[in-house]
XYZ file of C-alpha atoms in Angstrom:
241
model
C 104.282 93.532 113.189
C 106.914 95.099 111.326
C 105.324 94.872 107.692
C 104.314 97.992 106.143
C 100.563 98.982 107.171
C 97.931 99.289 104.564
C 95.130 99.826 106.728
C 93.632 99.450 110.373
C 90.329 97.427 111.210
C 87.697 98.967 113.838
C 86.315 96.239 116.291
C 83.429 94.570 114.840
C 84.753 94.526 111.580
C 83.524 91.292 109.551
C 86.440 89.341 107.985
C 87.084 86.167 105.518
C 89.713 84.378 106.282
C 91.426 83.317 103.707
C 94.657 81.382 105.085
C 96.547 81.129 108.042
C 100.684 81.462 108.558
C 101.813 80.561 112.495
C 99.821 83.293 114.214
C 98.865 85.696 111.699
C 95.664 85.224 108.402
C 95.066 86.478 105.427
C 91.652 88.164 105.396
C 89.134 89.723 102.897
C 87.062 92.634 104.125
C 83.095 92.967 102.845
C 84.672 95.154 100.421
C 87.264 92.578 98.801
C 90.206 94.742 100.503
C 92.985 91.896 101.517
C 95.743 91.835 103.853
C 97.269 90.247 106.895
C 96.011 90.606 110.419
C 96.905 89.079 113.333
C 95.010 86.146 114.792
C 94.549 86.487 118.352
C 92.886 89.720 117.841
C 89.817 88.424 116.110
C 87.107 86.273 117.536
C 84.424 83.908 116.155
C 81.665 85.453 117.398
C 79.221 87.186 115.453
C 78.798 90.932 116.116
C 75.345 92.188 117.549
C 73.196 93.857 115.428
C 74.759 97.038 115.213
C 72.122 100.398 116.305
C 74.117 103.592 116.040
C 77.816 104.558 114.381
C 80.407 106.255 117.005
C 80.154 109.396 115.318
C 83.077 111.441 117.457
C 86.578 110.659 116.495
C 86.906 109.305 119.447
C 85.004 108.634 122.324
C 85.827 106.816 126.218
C 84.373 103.678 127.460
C 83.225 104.491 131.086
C 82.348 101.683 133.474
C 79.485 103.244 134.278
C 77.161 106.403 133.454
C 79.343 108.569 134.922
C 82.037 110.796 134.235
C 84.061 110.218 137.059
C 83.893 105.905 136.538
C 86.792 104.243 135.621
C 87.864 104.026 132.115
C 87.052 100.438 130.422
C 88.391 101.463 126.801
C 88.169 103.922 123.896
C 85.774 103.697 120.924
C 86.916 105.232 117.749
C 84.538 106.886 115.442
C 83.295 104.966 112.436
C 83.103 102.171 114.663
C 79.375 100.093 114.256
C 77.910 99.244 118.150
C 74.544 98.144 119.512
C 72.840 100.422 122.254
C 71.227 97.888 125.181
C 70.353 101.087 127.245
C 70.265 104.959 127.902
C 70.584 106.572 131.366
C 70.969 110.246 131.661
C 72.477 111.507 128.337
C 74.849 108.246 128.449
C 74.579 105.180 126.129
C 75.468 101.538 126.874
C 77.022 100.142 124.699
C 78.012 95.992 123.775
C 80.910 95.734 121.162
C 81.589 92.667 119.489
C 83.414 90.265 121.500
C 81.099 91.224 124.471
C 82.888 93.919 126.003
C 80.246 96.944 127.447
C 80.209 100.384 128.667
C 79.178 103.551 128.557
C 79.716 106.720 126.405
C 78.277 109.946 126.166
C 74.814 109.240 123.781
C 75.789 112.630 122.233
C 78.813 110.764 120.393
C 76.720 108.516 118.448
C 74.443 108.325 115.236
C 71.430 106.465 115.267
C 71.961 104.201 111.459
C 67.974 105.119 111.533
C 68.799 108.841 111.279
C 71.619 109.094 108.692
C 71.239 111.982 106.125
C 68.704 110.327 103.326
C 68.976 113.259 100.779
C 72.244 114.392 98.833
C 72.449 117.834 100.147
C 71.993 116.336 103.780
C 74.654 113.945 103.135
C 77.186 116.466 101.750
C 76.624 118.923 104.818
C 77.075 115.821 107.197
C 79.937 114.659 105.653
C 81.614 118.667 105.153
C 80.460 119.115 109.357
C 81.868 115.849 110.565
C 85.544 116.507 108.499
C 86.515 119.461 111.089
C 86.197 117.342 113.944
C 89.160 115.685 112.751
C 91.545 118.599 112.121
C 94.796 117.926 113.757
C 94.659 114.302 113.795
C 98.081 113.073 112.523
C 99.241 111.600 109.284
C 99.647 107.542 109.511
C 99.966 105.519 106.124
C 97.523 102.817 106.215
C 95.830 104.515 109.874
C 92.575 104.878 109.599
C 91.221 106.715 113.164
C 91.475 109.466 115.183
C 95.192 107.697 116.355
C 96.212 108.810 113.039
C 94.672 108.268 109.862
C 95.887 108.427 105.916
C 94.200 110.424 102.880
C 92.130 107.996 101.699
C 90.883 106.662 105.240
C 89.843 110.109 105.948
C 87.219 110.707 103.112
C 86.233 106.932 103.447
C 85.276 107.509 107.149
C 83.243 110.802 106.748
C 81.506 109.011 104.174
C 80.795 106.042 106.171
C 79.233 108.548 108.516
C 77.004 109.393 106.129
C 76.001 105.897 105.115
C 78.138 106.067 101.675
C 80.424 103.036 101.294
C 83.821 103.761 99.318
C 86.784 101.695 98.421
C 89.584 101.824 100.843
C 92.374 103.227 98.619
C 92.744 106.366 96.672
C 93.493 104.873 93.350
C 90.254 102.809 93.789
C 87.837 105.362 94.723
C 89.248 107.597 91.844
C 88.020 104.204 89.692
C 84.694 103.793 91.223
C 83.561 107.385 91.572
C 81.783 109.079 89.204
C 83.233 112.041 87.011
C 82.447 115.638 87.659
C 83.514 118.906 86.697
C 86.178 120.333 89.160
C 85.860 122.084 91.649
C 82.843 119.571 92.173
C 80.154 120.888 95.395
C 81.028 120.661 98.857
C 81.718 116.491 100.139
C 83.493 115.768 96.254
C 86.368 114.516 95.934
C 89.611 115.844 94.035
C 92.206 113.690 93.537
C 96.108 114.611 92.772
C 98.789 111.962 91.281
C 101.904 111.419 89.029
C 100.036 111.579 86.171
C 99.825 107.952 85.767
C 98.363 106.792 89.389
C 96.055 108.602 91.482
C 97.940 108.964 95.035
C 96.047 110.881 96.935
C 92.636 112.411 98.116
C 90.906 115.224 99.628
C 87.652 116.101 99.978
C 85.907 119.595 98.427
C 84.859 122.131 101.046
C 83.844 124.004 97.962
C 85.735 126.536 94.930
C 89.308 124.951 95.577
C 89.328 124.616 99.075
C 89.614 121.141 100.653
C 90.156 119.386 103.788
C 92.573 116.241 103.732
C 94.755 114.236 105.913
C 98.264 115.504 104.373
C 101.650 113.898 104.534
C 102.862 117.315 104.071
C 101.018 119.228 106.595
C 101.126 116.047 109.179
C 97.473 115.848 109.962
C 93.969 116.840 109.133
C 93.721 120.445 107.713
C 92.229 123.206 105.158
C 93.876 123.795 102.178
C 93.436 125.728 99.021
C 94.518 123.860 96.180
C 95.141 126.869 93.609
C 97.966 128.123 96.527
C 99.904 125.475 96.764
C 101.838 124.791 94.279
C 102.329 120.895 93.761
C 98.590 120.432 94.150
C 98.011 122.395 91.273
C 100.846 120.572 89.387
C 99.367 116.701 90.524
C 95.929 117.283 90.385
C 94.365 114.481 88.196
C 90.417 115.377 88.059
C 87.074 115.178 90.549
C 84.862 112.376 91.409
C 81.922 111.978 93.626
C 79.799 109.435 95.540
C 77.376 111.082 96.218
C 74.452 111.054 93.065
């Protein structure tokens, strides 16, 4: 527990493990990203088909349809679930490892309705990035706990139905070229001039939204005023052709 985090798993997140040391196992995500989780957290058991994305940064597990029932967890957006039932503007929901309750059906995204065109997808993915403002700055954090650059613009995506790498460096490697600025839901990315270190995502012009060390959290920016933005920035990629 006191290694360096690279990155957080949602529940219902599908792992390979790879090998096992006393109580911890080294996994590969869907995506081939490694690293070391701990073993009691994860279960066997398949995850349920999942229906809808929690599409709030985060959203509370009631006992019940109603806002005055006890609290049974929280439910972080991004993460997949499975509706079994509606009842008056609440969803139930069953998460993977059979845990249920209900949230509010206005916090989730039906996978049946995600944006299917390019310009719907860009002013999803633009709309859903200012529900996160002020969310904190965690390297490796990847939630509405706290959450790092490249787990920001990953998420949003995600939202949208896009699937990117997990790191900065990678996405700068599997996105493809544009001209900077790039359109609203790009991505710029800024560096040493060698290795791409961090991400943001184009609100259009220069303007971006990004989970900052600098500024601690989720916030606007405009690249051409601050200076060592200007001075790192390393070119524009997208996902979203």
């Amino acid at each position: 527990f006191l290694a360096e985090m690279s990155s957080q798993l949602l529940i219902g997140t599908e792992l390979e493990v790879l090998m096992q040391e006393d109580a911890w196992v080294f996994t590969r995500q869907d995506d081939g990203y490694l690293g070391w989780t701990y073993r009691p957290y994860l279960g066997p058991e398949p995850q349920a088909e999942a229906t809808h994305f929690v599409s709030a940064p985060l959203s509370l597990l009631l006992s019940a349809a109603n806002s005055n029932a006890p609290l049974a967890s929280r439910v972080l957006g991004g993460t997949a679930v499975r509706v079994a039932a509606y009842e008056d503007g609440w969803a139930q929901l069953i998460l993977a490892g059979g845990q249920s309750g209900w949230i509010l059906a206005s916090d989730l995204r039906s996978l049946d309705a995600l944006p299917a065109t390019e310009p719907a997808r860009r002013e999803q993915i633009v709309q859903d990035s200012f529900r996160f403002v002020g969310v904190p700055y965690l390297w490796g954090g990847g939630s509405a706990f706290g959450i790092d650059c490249s787990a920001f613009v990953r998420l949003l995506h995600r939202l949208s139905g896009v699937t990117l790498p997990r790191d900065s460096y990678m996405q700068f490697d599997a996105g493809q070229p544009i001209e900077p600025p790039g359109q609203p839901g790009d991505l710029l990315f800024f560096g040493n001039g060698l290795r791409v270190t961090h991400v943001a995502l184009s609100l259009g012009e220069w303007r971006i939204i990004h989970s900052s060390r600098a500024r601690n959290g989720v916030y606007e920016d405009d690249v051409q005023a601050v200076p060592h933005l200007i001075e790192s920035f390393m070119g524009a990629k997208t996902f979203l052709v």
